[in-house]
Amino acid sequence: MKIGILGAGQLGRMLGLAGYPLDFDFVFLDPATEACAAPLGDHIHADYQDEAALAEFCKRVDVATYEFENVPAKTAEFVAQRIPLLPAPVALTVGQDRLSEKTLFDQLKIAVPRYMPVATREALDFAVRNLGLPAVLKTRRLGYDGKGQAVLRAPEDLDAAWARLGGQPLILEAFVPFEREVSCIAVRGAGGEIRYYPLVENVHRDGILRTATPRRADPLQAQAEDYVRRVLEHLQYVGVLAFEFFVAGGQLLANEIAPRVHNSGHWSIEGAVCSQFENHLRAIAGLPLGSTALREPCVMVNFIGDAPPLAALAAIDGVHIHHYGKTPKPQRKVGHATVTAPDEAQLAQRLAQLQLLVAQSEN
Amino acid sequence: MKIGILGAGQLGRMLGLAGYPLDFDFVFLDPATEACAAPLGDHIHADYQDEAALAEFCKRVDVATYEFENVPAKTAEFVAQRIPLLPAPVALTVGQDRLSEKTLFDQLKIAVPRYMPVATREALDFAVRNLGLPAVLKTRRLGYDGKGQAVLRAPEDLDAAWARLGGQPLILEAFVPFEREVSCIAVRGAGGEIRYYPLVENVHRDGILRTATPRRADPLQAQAEDYVRRVLEHLQYVGVLAFEFFVAGGQLLANEIAPRVHNSGHWSIEGAVCSQFENHLRAIAGLPLGSTALREPCVMVNFIGDAPPLAALAAIDGVHIHHYGKTPKPQRKVGHATVTAPDEAQLAQRLAQLQLLVAQSEN
């Protein structure tokens, strides 16, 4: 089976690596010259708006998907009119707008932090009076890794935040004094079967994910699965979806969804029986889904800006190295490592060694 | 790092899949048009004797290795004179000749079945009188998967065997009434560090490996490691080596070595902390070696001739599918599956389901 992927970043690269053993071939479409998935398939080097290139892409594949959630809606529709595109474009468009995303959560009775749309400077004042401070002002579209966000702590922060973000559709969200951040990665098959990975505890710094730790039996697992199921079934979703939550007062509050494989699921390559990448491919290819069970305690650590030296990483037992083949650059995700161990004590020891290396190399 | 691989079959393909996450790129040299590793790197499509192509290969890579043990000795020497070729060509030449292999075992005081070289029809009679029947007549070179062998059970078998195999250097080996066949996969790093995978129990049919099962604590582990170490150190070997043994009377008897990653080590992709493929790359790249510890009970099953339907395989929990991207053909290894499970009871159940599918599809 020939699989087309819109986007050719590290998620496409890891989809490709998971797909070869299933006898799948890949065609990537991505405007970037340095597209790190390109060596794993054919790369159509074109803009997402280039209809001739899109038509060529559609001609060459049996089924298509995306690894980049900011693929333009028009692009997705163009492709979906010609070949099966999974998950369906509606998931992409809902996830691309924080307001429609939150409206969906409300509609599905999923607990969500209080929010208000903000279109003008006056609307911002009004929203701040209603939600109080602190609060977070976010662009409705194209935000990721903490970009397009401003934390408002005091009234005097409003002008600067407006100067930076105003002039585009915004949303103000009540600040959630969360105890922790978790995500639930799930996959829904073509026939409606759903499998959930163990809840993952995520640590961000400067808005960028640093570590992700799957929890063997988190007390919030059942609640998270119920919320994810509502979204998956409502959207008639096929593939992997990531749902990020805040935990406040011991309860889940919806943060956002990503209609694709997700950084907080990378641990599943070694840590789960079937990885999120393989399960996404199984779903879009109409195959039975694989087990999402945790195999061993593990933690994923991102390489931000630059990666530790290969030899130092390789010297720690149980460290599984994943380079993305990208040029180092401040704040860029250039790779990750997942450390596995037979028990929690050994895991803590190995993780400490890994974290030390990562801290020394970050950029 | 750019790694050159002589041969581009399934072993090259799995080396490539293991190498991308370490930030390695690949150049394969292989005369086959349908070279299944080719999509994972650049493919120089040329004969092993084509010196212009070999020179080009050497120019484009930092270090070279092989995934095919019948690379001509002259080819290996040509490459080794220009760039680091690991393991060194001596391992290749020793392994290519059953007589020099057995002579080495004798020299290193590794127990070996009785054998005699056979160059003429008279020498065959003489060897049969000395070793008795049954015995196995084998070509000294280019035998694999049971090819180039004849079992002699009675004196009247000699003429037919000679008619089929005579005229090339042969060896007669005493038939070993073995209880089981095992292999020890080990890896030696550039600095001399050695790691051993758990002993693997192998089942062959028609001379082709069918299943390989790593044993958690086989009583022969220590003896096997000692034998493998002697070979690795004698050859100053760098990379993965496979050593196959017969077990007779509870003792190991050397059968043969393969100077490369090996079919009986494929289970290590999911079953070991660091796979044989990654460890081979780590060794030739001068990196510290990864842990060879068993993560979970598992069994590898080969797909011979054809593979079971993808959907049927995917429906069994814990089955990890590995297609080689090859056209089905009788007796051809077209893929394998490794089934993992948290305990032996579940493993047995899953394995029975898998074996049923494999039996239905074999060709």
XYZ file of C-alpha atoms in Angstrom:
726
model
C 0.000 0.000 0.000
C 1.235 3.480 -0.908
C 0.565 6.052 1.789
C 0.629 9.783 1.166
C 1.594 12.083 4.021
C 1.030 15.847 4.029
C 4.096 17.124 5.842
C 7.531 15.515 6.075
C 8.858 16.453 9.498
C 9.881 14.133 12.295
C 6.379 12.736 12.690
C 6.408 11.720 9.028
C 9.864 10.250 9.514
C 8.690 8.084 12.402
C 5.547 7.068 10.481
C 7.817 5.965 7.653
C 10.074 3.955 9.934
C 6.993 2.244 11.417
C 5.491 1.608 7.999
C 8.242 -0.223 6.122
C 7.883 -3.409 8.199
C 4.163 -3.431 7.265
C 5.132 -3.289 3.579
C 3.914 0.295 3.116
C 5.613 2.841 0.860
C 5.421 6.594 1.312
C 5.022 9.792 -0.664
C 5.510 13.000 1.334
C 4.376 16.458 0.261
C 6.142 19.288 2.077
C 7.363 22.756 1.032
C 10.507 22.522 3.218
C 13.823 21.833 1.524
C 15.177 20.180 4.657
C 12.263 17.767 5.138
C 13.551 15.135 7.505
C 11.148 12.388 6.405
C 12.180 12.740 2.751
C 14.861 9.993 2.776
C 12.144 7.483 3.742
C 10.010 7.875 0.635
C 9.383 10.052 -2.380
C 9.289 13.753 -1.560
C 7.050 16.060 -3.586
C 8.676 19.369 -2.807
C 5.791 21.831 -3.199
C 3.550 24.286 -1.375
C 0.344 23.016 0.184
C -1.540 25.326 -2.201
C 0.096 23.915 -5.337
C -2.836 22.099 -6.974
C -0.768 20.458 -9.695
C 1.511 18.969 -7.041
C -1.487 17.926 -4.935
C -3.084 16.224 -7.933
C 0.178 14.363 -8.572
C 0.307 13.381 -4.872
C -3.255 12.011 -5.063
C -2.468 10.035 -8.201
C 0.457 8.288 -6.577
C -1.037 7.069 -3.298
C -3.840 4.798 -2.084
C -4.679 6.692 1.086
C -3.484 9.974 2.588
C -3.011 11.427 6.065
C -1.208 14.374 7.665
C 1.558 14.728 10.174
C 1.233 18.545 10.380
C -1.970 20.004 11.798
C -1.698 23.336 10.026
C -2.259 21.923 6.563
C -4.679 24.450 4.996
C -8.321 23.313 5.056
C -8.562 23.883 1.287
C -5.644 21.518 0.733
C -7.296 18.827 2.828
C -10.553 19.232 0.915
C -8.775 19.059 -2.433
C -7.173 15.773 -1.430
C -10.296 14.342 0.250
C -12.320 14.867 -2.947
C -9.925 12.614 -4.825
C -8.688 9.893 -2.446
C -9.423 8.711 1.100
C -7.920 11.254 3.527
C -7.867 10.100 7.154
C -8.695 11.441 9.662
C -11.381 13.384 7.760
C -10.669 17.123 7.201
C -13.256 18.139 9.822
C -10.862 17.012 12.588
C -8.191 19.222 11.095
C -10.396 22.307 10.898
C -11.826 21.870 14.405
C -8.340 21.502 15.849
C -6.989 24.486 13.897
C -9.222 26.959 15.699
C -9.081 27.132 19.496
C -12.592 28.570 19.588
C -14.257 25.835 17.554
C -12.255 23.287 19.552
C -13.566 24.663 22.862
C -17.094 24.956 21.474
C -16.881 21.279 20.588
C -15.716 20.410 24.107
C -18.706 22.319 25.538
C -21.059 20.599 23.148
C -19.702 17.172 24.170
C -19.913 18.118 27.890
C -16.152 17.882 28.357
C -14.945 20.095 31.212
C -12.954 23.016 29.851
C -11.360 26.142 31.437
C -13.527 29.247 31.069
C -12.828 31.134 27.827
C -14.080 34.036 25.705
C -13.415 34.976 22.101
C -11.524 38.244 21.685
C -11.758 40.194 18.440
C -11.064 43.790 19.571
C -9.171 45.654 22.276
C -12.513 46.395 23.995
C -13.458 42.723 23.881
C -10.181 41.948 25.622
C -11.050 44.303 28.502
C -14.497 42.781 28.696
C -13.100 39.237 28.744
C -10.562 40.104 31.453
C -13.345 41.577 33.619
C -15.330 38.370 33.163
C -12.602 35.748 33.566
C -10.313 37.646 35.939
C -6.539 37.502 36.052
C -4.291 35.698 35.570
C -5.476 34.584 32.149
C -3.865 33.457 28.891
C -4.416 35.291 25.613
C -3.934 33.015 22.602
C -4.256 33.286 18.852
C -7.119 31.112 17.667
C -5.022 29.694 14.848
C -1.465 28.478 14.165
C -0.219 28.350 17.749
C 2.148 25.556 18.816
C 4.982 25.009 21.271
C 3.916 28.093 23.259
C 3.969 30.377 20.221
C 1.085 32.847 19.804
C 0.406 33.055 23.546
C 0.737 35.714 26.259
C 0.135 35.237 29.975
C -1.717 38.212 31.500
C -0.931 38.527 35.204
C -1.850 42.171 35.888
C -3.925 44.840 34.070
C -0.748 46.533 32.834
C 0.136 43.388 30.788
C -2.825 43.881 28.438
C -1.367 46.567 26.193
C 1.828 44.695 25.457
C -0.037 41.446 24.814
C -2.468 43.233 22.512
C 0.361 44.935 20.663
C 1.974 41.573 20.053
C -1.077 39.418 19.247
C -3.912 41.832 18.347
C -5.329 42.155 14.841
C -6.101 38.446 14.444
C -8.829 36.291 16.028
C -7.894 35.611 19.652
C -9.264 33.750 22.617
C -8.810 34.517 26.307
C -8.636 31.523 28.622
C -8.848 31.601 32.409
C -5.471 30.607 33.812
C -5.640 27.104 35.267
C -3.504 26.631 38.381
C -2.905 23.032 37.381
C -1.254 20.330 39.452
C -0.058 18.564 36.334
C -0.568 18.266 32.586
C -1.551 14.949 31.035
C -2.428 13.700 27.601
C -4.387 10.761 26.339
C -3.290 9.314 23.004
C -5.948 7.125 21.426
C -6.542 5.485 18.091
C -9.819 4.715 16.362
C -9.942 2.129 13.592
C -11.905 2.267 10.366
C -14.579 0.035 11.928
C -14.958 2.149 15.063
C -12.729 0.132 17.396
C -10.889 2.390 19.876
C -7.684 1.728 21.836
C -6.274 4.095 24.452
C -2.652 4.408 25.519
C -1.938 4.873 29.218
C -2.326 8.485 30.331
C 0.920 10.421 29.879
C 2.199 13.023 32.328
C 3.835 15.904 30.473
C 6.282 18.556 31.614
C 6.624 21.710 29.510
C 9.185 24.511 29.793
C 8.893 27.728 27.783
C 5.794 26.190 26.224
C 7.760 23.267 24.793
C 7.290 19.666 25.883
C 10.351 18.422 27.775
C 9.392 15.031 29.229
C 6.477 12.631 28.835
C 5.904 9.760 31.271
C 3.219 7.114 30.734
C 1.438 6.180 33.999
C 0.612 2.544 34.626
C -2.756 3.120 36.363
C -3.533 6.803 36.625
C -6.762 7.445 38.596
C -7.891 9.752 35.765
C -7.456 7.142 33.012
C -11.157 6.234 32.794
C -12.303 9.864 32.724
C -9.768 10.726 30.035
C -10.807 7.762 27.904
C -14.444 8.801 28.185
C -13.639 12.347 27.014
C -11.471 11.137 24.136
C -14.130 8.657 23.051
C -16.722 11.462 22.797
C -14.468 13.419 20.437
C -13.433 10.406 18.358
C -16.993 9.228 17.883
C -18.397 12.690 17.241
C -15.843 13.311 14.501
C -16.080 9.726 13.173
C -12.342 9.930 13.514
C -9.947 7.377 11.976
C -6.332 7.392 13.167
C -4.414 8.590 16.213
C -5.644 11.623 18.156
C -3.921 13.320 21.072
C -5.984 15.040 23.753
C -4.126 17.312 26.197
C -5.596 18.084 29.609
C -4.830 20.131 32.685
C -5.357 18.406 36.028
C -6.729 20.901 38.556
C -8.350 19.959 41.844
C -7.843 16.359 40.807
C -10.110 16.842 37.774
C -9.405 16.877 34.041
C -9.908 20.121 32.137
C -9.614 19.963 28.350
C -6.737 21.949 26.895
C -6.484 20.976 23.239
C -6.581 18.163 20.710
C -4.124 17.356 17.950
C -5.466 15.311 15.025
C -2.270 13.333 14.548
C 0.480 11.364 16.207
C 1.884 13.454 19.038
C 5.140 14.226 20.798
C 3.702 12.964 24.107
C 3.232 9.547 22.445
C 6.799 9.003 21.223
C 7.564 6.767 24.232
C 5.205 4.209 22.653
C 7.864 3.179 20.095
C 9.688 1.162 22.770
C 7.277 1.500 25.680
C 4.055 0.133 24.196
C 3.334 -3.147 22.437
C 2.281 -1.265 19.277
C 3.494 2.319 18.808
C 1.267 5.310 18.047
C 2.939 5.465 14.617
C 2.132 1.880 13.706
C -1.386 2.203 15.106
C -2.040 5.345 13.061
C -0.963 3.486 9.922
C -3.016 0.425 10.855
C -6.089 2.625 11.343
C -5.834 4.470 8.031
C -5.026 1.219 6.197
C -8.141 -0.420 7.627
C -6.209 -3.006 9.651
C -7.014 -4.254 13.174
C -5.399 -2.048 15.815
C -2.431 -3.116 17.926
C -2.213 -3.351 21.687
C -1.596 -0.034 23.446
C -0.425 -1.722 26.659
C 2.665 -0.416 28.442
C 5.555 -2.898 28.227
C 7.894 -1.398 30.833
C 8.313 1.791 32.871
C 9.706 4.501 30.604
C 10.135 8.252 30.126
C 10.591 10.260 26.927
C 12.913 13.269 26.982
C 13.022 15.773 24.109
C 16.235 17.157 22.620
C 15.584 20.881 22.208
C 17.966 23.010 20.123
C 20.669 20.374 19.986
C 21.203 16.737 20.955
C 23.721 15.288 23.417
C 26.713 13.481 21.861
C 25.726 10.092 20.454
C 28.442 8.240 22.372
C 27.331 9.677 25.719
C 23.705 8.724 25.062
C 24.640 5.242 23.882
C 26.587 4.657 27.094
C 23.407 4.681 29.207
C 21.673 1.289 29.234
C 18.046 1.403 28.162
C 18.308 4.744 26.339
C 16.707 4.571 22.898
C 17.984 7.382 20.681
C 15.826 9.103 18.057
C 17.510 11.710 15.919
C 15.317 13.530 13.437
C 18.119 14.367 11.020
C 17.589 18.099 11.542
C 20.101 20.933 11.767
C 20.457 22.178 15.373
C 18.734 25.519 16.044
C 17.580 27.182 19.270
C 14.155 25.926 20.465
C 13.933 23.358 17.653
C 12.999 19.765 18.468
C 15.908 17.861 16.937
C 15.302 14.474 18.521
C 14.268 12.599 21.612
C 15.286 9.639 23.735
C 13.088 7.170 25.529
C 14.620 5.478 28.515
C 13.164 2.118 29.529
C 13.948 -0.026 32.567
C 12.608 -3.190 34.192
C 11.641 -1.268 37.364
C 11.089 2.276 38.665
C 14.334 2.432 40.655
C 16.517 1.641 37.633
C 14.422 3.987 35.529
C 15.032 6.892 37.918
C 18.772 6.252 37.868
C 18.998 6.065 34.077
C 16.731 9.073 33.663
C 18.943 11.178 35.928
C 21.973 10.367 33.746
C 20.009 11.177 30.587
C 18.636 14.464 31.970
C 22.147 15.589 32.854
C 23.315 15.063 29.272
C 20.246 16.788 27.872
C 20.690 19.810 30.160
C 24.304 20.150 28.991
C 23.396 20.146 25.316
C 20.197 22.210 25.219
C 20.152 25.224 23.031
C 27.686 9.333 9.577
C 27.314 7.711 6.153
C 27.402 3.923 6.294
C 28.076 1.743 3.270
C 26.578 -1.725 3.149
C 27.626 -4.453 0.706
C 24.343 -6.176 -0.053
C 20.840 -4.718 0.095
C 18.611 -7.580 1.160
C 16.388 -7.766 4.229
C 19.344 -7.575 6.614
C 20.378 -4.285 4.986
C 16.793 -3.103 5.184
C 16.631 -3.772 8.919
C 20.045 -2.166 9.446
C 18.696 0.920 7.685
C 15.554 1.042 9.798
C 17.704 0.762 12.937
C 20.148 3.388 11.714
C 17.943 6.380 10.901
C 17.152 7.104 14.556
C 20.918 7.242 15.202
C 21.261 9.856 12.449
C 23.040 7.502 10.061
C 22.553 7.537 6.286
C 23.107 4.569 4.019
C 24.592 3.651 0.669
C 23.943 0.069 -0.467
C 25.827 -1.763 -3.199
C 23.978 -4.763 -4.616
C 23.667 -6.286 -8.110
C 19.978 -7.217 -7.591
C 17.344 -5.092 -9.282
C 14.823 -5.931 -6.601
C 17.043 -4.977 -3.648
C 14.679 -4.609 -0.719
C 16.907 -2.255 1.301
C 17.198 0.197 -1.605
C 14.295 2.494 -0.544
C 16.163 3.187 2.720
C 19.232 4.779 1.182
C 21.124 5.277 -2.047
C 21.477 2.110 -4.094
C 24.542 1.592 -6.255
C 23.241 -1.049 -8.610
C 26.398 -2.898 -9.624
C 28.225 -6.224 -9.466
C 30.533 -6.876 -6.517
C 33.393 -7.099 -9.031
C 32.728 -3.672 -10.585
C 35.723 -1.670 -9.386
C 34.467 1.686 -10.634
C 31.261 1.190 -8.661
C 33.205 0.017 -5.597
C 35.461 3.087 -5.796
C 32.365 5.293 -5.977
C 30.882 3.420 -2.980
C 34.063 4.001 -0.967
C 34.103 7.693 -1.843
C 30.600 8.212 -0.542
C 30.731 6.540 2.879
C 32.634 6.887 6.156
C 32.627 3.219 7.111
C 31.480 0.039 5.388
C 30.108 -3.336 6.410
C 28.315 -6.281 4.780
C 24.949 -7.892 5.193
C 25.720 -10.754 2.780
C 28.434 -13.213 3.697
C 29.234 -14.273 0.159
C 30.695 -10.921 -0.858
C 33.837 -11.953 -2.835
C 37.050 -11.726 -0.794
C 38.600 -9.519 -3.506
C 35.727 -7.043 -3.165
C 36.204 -6.871 0.581
C 39.926 -6.284 0.171
C 39.369 -3.563 -2.428
C 37.077 -1.726 -0.005
C 39.229 -2.349 3.083
C 42.236 -0.779 1.353
C 40.308 2.477 0.963
C 37.993 2.878 3.952
C 37.339 1.117 7.284
C 35.491 -2.153 6.536
C 34.105 -3.862 9.621
C 34.234 -6.664 10.545
C 37.642 -7.099 8.871
C 37.683 -9.220 5.673
C 39.367 -12.129 7.471
C 36.069 -12.934 9.210
C 34.374 -13.074 5.847
C 36.952 -15.395 4.287
C 37.060 -17.750 7.284
C 33.268 -18.006 7.300
C 33.073 -18.555 3.539
C 34.929 -21.871 3.702
C 33.561 -24.637 5.922
C 37.007 -26.199 6.142
C 38.853 -23.076 7.302
C 35.966 -22.416 9.698
C 36.309 -25.881 11.267
C 40.087 -25.608 11.325
C 39.673 -22.372 13.280
C 37.295 -24.065 15.736
C 39.865 -26.826 16.289
C 42.621 -24.282 16.756
C 40.538 -22.410 19.369
C 39.636 -25.710 21.122
C 35.950 -25.336 20.339
C 34.192 -28.710 20.196
C 33.209 -29.533 16.637
C 31.631 -32.590 14.938
C 34.209 -34.849 13.261
C 34.911 -33.801 9.650
C 37.178 -34.530 6.701
C 37.877 -32.567 3.523
C 36.731 -34.317 0.346
C 38.285 -33.463 -3.017
C 37.774 -36.653 -5.002
C 35.388 -39.616 -5.227
C 38.047 -41.788 -3.549
C 38.448 -39.244 -0.743
C 34.698 -39.478 -0.169
C 34.905 -43.260 0.294
C 37.850 -42.819 2.619
C 36.014 -40.153 4.670
C 32.882 -42.310 4.924
C 34.980 -45.243 6.199
C 36.520 -42.954 8.811
C 33.455 -41.002 9.996
C 30.820 -43.703 9.423
C 27.230 -43.159 8.354
C 25.032 -41.234 8.553
C 27.114 -38.214 7.540
C 26.529 -34.943 5.729
C 28.381 -34.015 2.550
C 28.593 -30.255 2.074
C 30.147 -27.839 -0.380
C 32.905 -25.885 1.358
C 31.671 -22.614 -0.139
C 28.387 -20.785 -0.886
C 26.039 -23.052 1.063
C 23.091 -21.495 2.883
C 19.550 -22.419 3.901
C 20.337 -26.115 3.378
C 21.616 -25.604 -0.179
C 24.778 -27.455 -1.213
C 24.219 -30.346 1.212
C 23.419 -34.045 0.975
C 22.700 -36.395 3.844
C 24.345 -39.799 3.365
C 22.440 -42.489 5.239
C 23.586 -45.667 3.420
C 26.524 -46.546 1.095
C 24.188 -46.440 -1.926
C 23.611 -42.686 -1.329
C 27.205 -41.806 -2.163
C 26.962 -41.913 -5.962
C 23.941 -39.622 -6.169
C 25.450 -37.156 -3.701
C 28.735 -37.134 -5.594
C 26.933 -36.649 -8.908
C 25.138 -33.619 -7.477
C 27.941 -31.977 -5.468
C 31.235 -33.433 -6.795
C 33.773 -31.383 -8.779
C 34.067 -28.607 -6.176
C 35.784 -28.599 -2.764
C 33.635 -30.556 -0.301
C 33.672 -31.515 3.331
C 32.146 -34.564 4.994
C 30.800 -34.053 8.488
C 29.736 -36.770 10.918
C 25.987 -36.584 11.389
C 25.175 -35.154 14.815
C 22.077 -36.701 16.420
C 21.352 -33.393 18.098
C 18.725 -32.718 20.774
C 18.389 -29.132 19.636
C 20.059 -26.358 17.642
C 21.019 -23.083 19.291
C 22.806 -19.922 18.283
C 24.634 -17.254 20.185
C 24.504 -13.761 18.722
C 27.191 -11.500 20.120
C 28.604 -8.089 19.348
C 32.127 -6.822 19.861
C 32.784 -3.084 19.960
C 35.707 -1.203 18.478
C 37.377 -1.111 21.899
C 37.007 -4.842 22.536
C 33.866 -4.741 24.705
C 31.656 -7.801 24.088
C 27.925 -8.249 24.736
C 26.083 -11.539 24.273
C 22.394 -11.986 23.540
C 20.578 -14.796 25.325
C 21.070 -18.158 23.640
C 18.464 -18.751 20.938
C 16.840 -22.100 20.235
C 16.318 -22.596 16.507
C 14.031 -24.912 14.567
C 14.848 -25.601 10.917
C 12.767 -27.387 8.294
C 14.157 -28.300 4.868
C 17.342 -26.560 5.981
C 15.563 -23.206 6.457
C 15.136 -21.523 9.825
C 11.479 -21.529 10.892
C 11.422 -20.313 14.493
C 13.923 -18.777 16.886
C 13.259 -18.550 20.623
C 15.576 -16.707 23.027
C 16.047 -18.586 26.329
C 16.107 -16.602 29.537
C 18.746 -18.695 31.336
C 19.892 -21.571 29.198
C 22.348 -23.847 31.062
C 24.661 -23.655 28.018
C 24.788 -19.832 27.953
C 28.191 -19.560 29.669
C 29.791 -22.226 27.461
C 28.429 -20.578 24.315
C 29.700 -17.167 25.387
C 33.131 -18.600 26.034
C 33.269 -20.159 22.545
C 32.018 -16.988 20.852
C 34.510 -14.879 22.761
C 37.402 -17.013 21.509
C 36.359 -16.413 17.892
C 35.662 -12.696 18.348
C 38.987 -12.050 20.031
C 40.992 -14.239 17.670
C 39.580 -12.381 14.651
C 39.744 -8.973 16.398
C 36.155 -8.819 15.237
C 34.066 -5.617 15.273
C 30.295 -5.947 14.831
C 27.677 -8.652 15.295
C 28.609 -12.301 14.814
C 26.277 -15.296 14.905
C 27.568 -18.670 16.076
C 25.351 -21.704 15.435
C 25.719 -24.853 17.523
C 24.269 -28.333 17.800
C 23.418 -29.530 21.286
C 24.222 -33.262 21.600
C 24.513 -35.124 24.887
C 23.868 -31.780 26.566
C 27.065 -30.333 25.056
C 27.646 -27.652 22.429
C 29.188 -28.663 19.129
C 30.139 -25.861 16.735
C 28.208 -25.838 13.469
C 29.044 -22.552 11.746
C 29.578 -18.827 12.157
C 28.072 -15.975 10.156
C 30.013 -12.687 10.174
C 26.893 -10.505 10.216
C 23.499 -9.901 11.755
C 21.559 -13.148 11.625
C 18.042 -14.466 11.125
C 18.125 -16.094 14.567
C 18.617 -12.609 16.079
C 15.616 -10.878 14.497
C 13.601 -11.299 17.718
C 15.957 -8.746 19.289
C 14.174 -5.841 17.509
C 11.311 -6.046 20.010
C 12.641 -8.657 22.424
C 15.954 -7.113 23.490
C 16.753 -3.692 24.892
C 19.043 -2.951 21.927
C 18.558 -4.965 18.734
C 21.311 -6.841 16.874
C 20.904 -4.300 14.052
C 21.454 -1.263 16.240
C 24.323 -2.969 18.066
C 26.047 -3.844 14.784
C 25.822 -0.177 13.742
C 26.994 1.012 17.150
C 30.010 -1.307 16.926
C 31.120 -0.234 13.450
C 30.509 3.438 14.297
C 32.719 3.145 17.388
C 29.874 3.803 19.836
C 29.304 2.106 23.215
C 27.243 -1.065 22.809
C 23.626 -1.377 23.907
C 22.151 -3.809 26.398
C 21.468 -7.278 24.986
C 19.078 -8.176 27.829
C 15.778 -9.902 27.028
C 12.807 -7.606 27.672
C 9.981 -10.135 27.511
C 9.371 -13.734 26.432
C 9.195 -13.870 22.622
C 9.475 -16.095 19.572
C 10.385 -15.213 15.999
C 8.619 -17.024 13.147
C 9.820 -16.758 9.539
C 7.501 -16.223 6.575
C 8.762 -18.636 3.918
C 7.532 -18.335 0.326
C 4.683 -16.001 1.192
C 3.346 -14.066 4.188
C -0.014 -14.416 5.939
C -2.541 -11.638 5.217
C -1.634 -8.423 7.023
C -5.068 -8.088 8.642
C -4.933 -11.593 10.110
C -1.468 -10.978 11.565
C -2.442 -7.574 12.948
C -5.404 -9.143 14.748
C -3.119 -11.086 17.110
C -1.982 -8.960 20.072
C 1.766 -8.802 20.509
C 2.592 -9.833 16.936
C 5.202 -7.538 15.400
C 5.136 -7.783 11.613
C 8.249 -7.453 9.446
C 7.742 -7.542 5.709
C 10.875 -7.385 3.600
C 9.166 -5.878 0.553
C 10.006 -8.940 -1.549
C 7.986 -10.726 -4.216
C 6.653 -14.067 -2.914
C 8.505 -17.122 -4.259
C 8.748 -20.702 -2.990
C 11.383 -21.156 -0.247
C 12.155 -17.404 -0.163
C 12.256 -15.595 3.177
C 9.772 -12.778 2.577
C 9.352 -11.594 6.160
C 9.019 -12.613 9.773
C 6.963 -11.876 12.845
C 8.084 -11.706 16.436
C 5.425 -12.397 19.007
C 5.983 -10.957 22.481
C 3.953 -11.468 25.658
C 4.229 -10.587 29.333
C 4.352 -14.285 30.319
C 4.946 -17.742 28.845
C 1.282 -18.782 28.940
C 0.127 -15.825 26.851
C 3.108 -16.284 24.569
C 2.160 -19.898 23.857
C -1.413 -18.896 23.037
C -0.416 -16.078 20.685
C 2.275 -18.218 19.065
C -0.252 -20.967 18.312
C -2.466 -18.437 16.491
C 0.509 -17.084 14.569
C 1.797 -20.540 13.595
C -1.604 -21.447 12.232
C -1.590 -18.409 9.926
C 1.973 -19.082 8.841
C 1.228 -22.732 8.033
C -1.708 -21.650 5.854
C 0.349 -19.185 3.837
C 3.638 -21.013 3.381
C 4.828 -21.599 -0.105
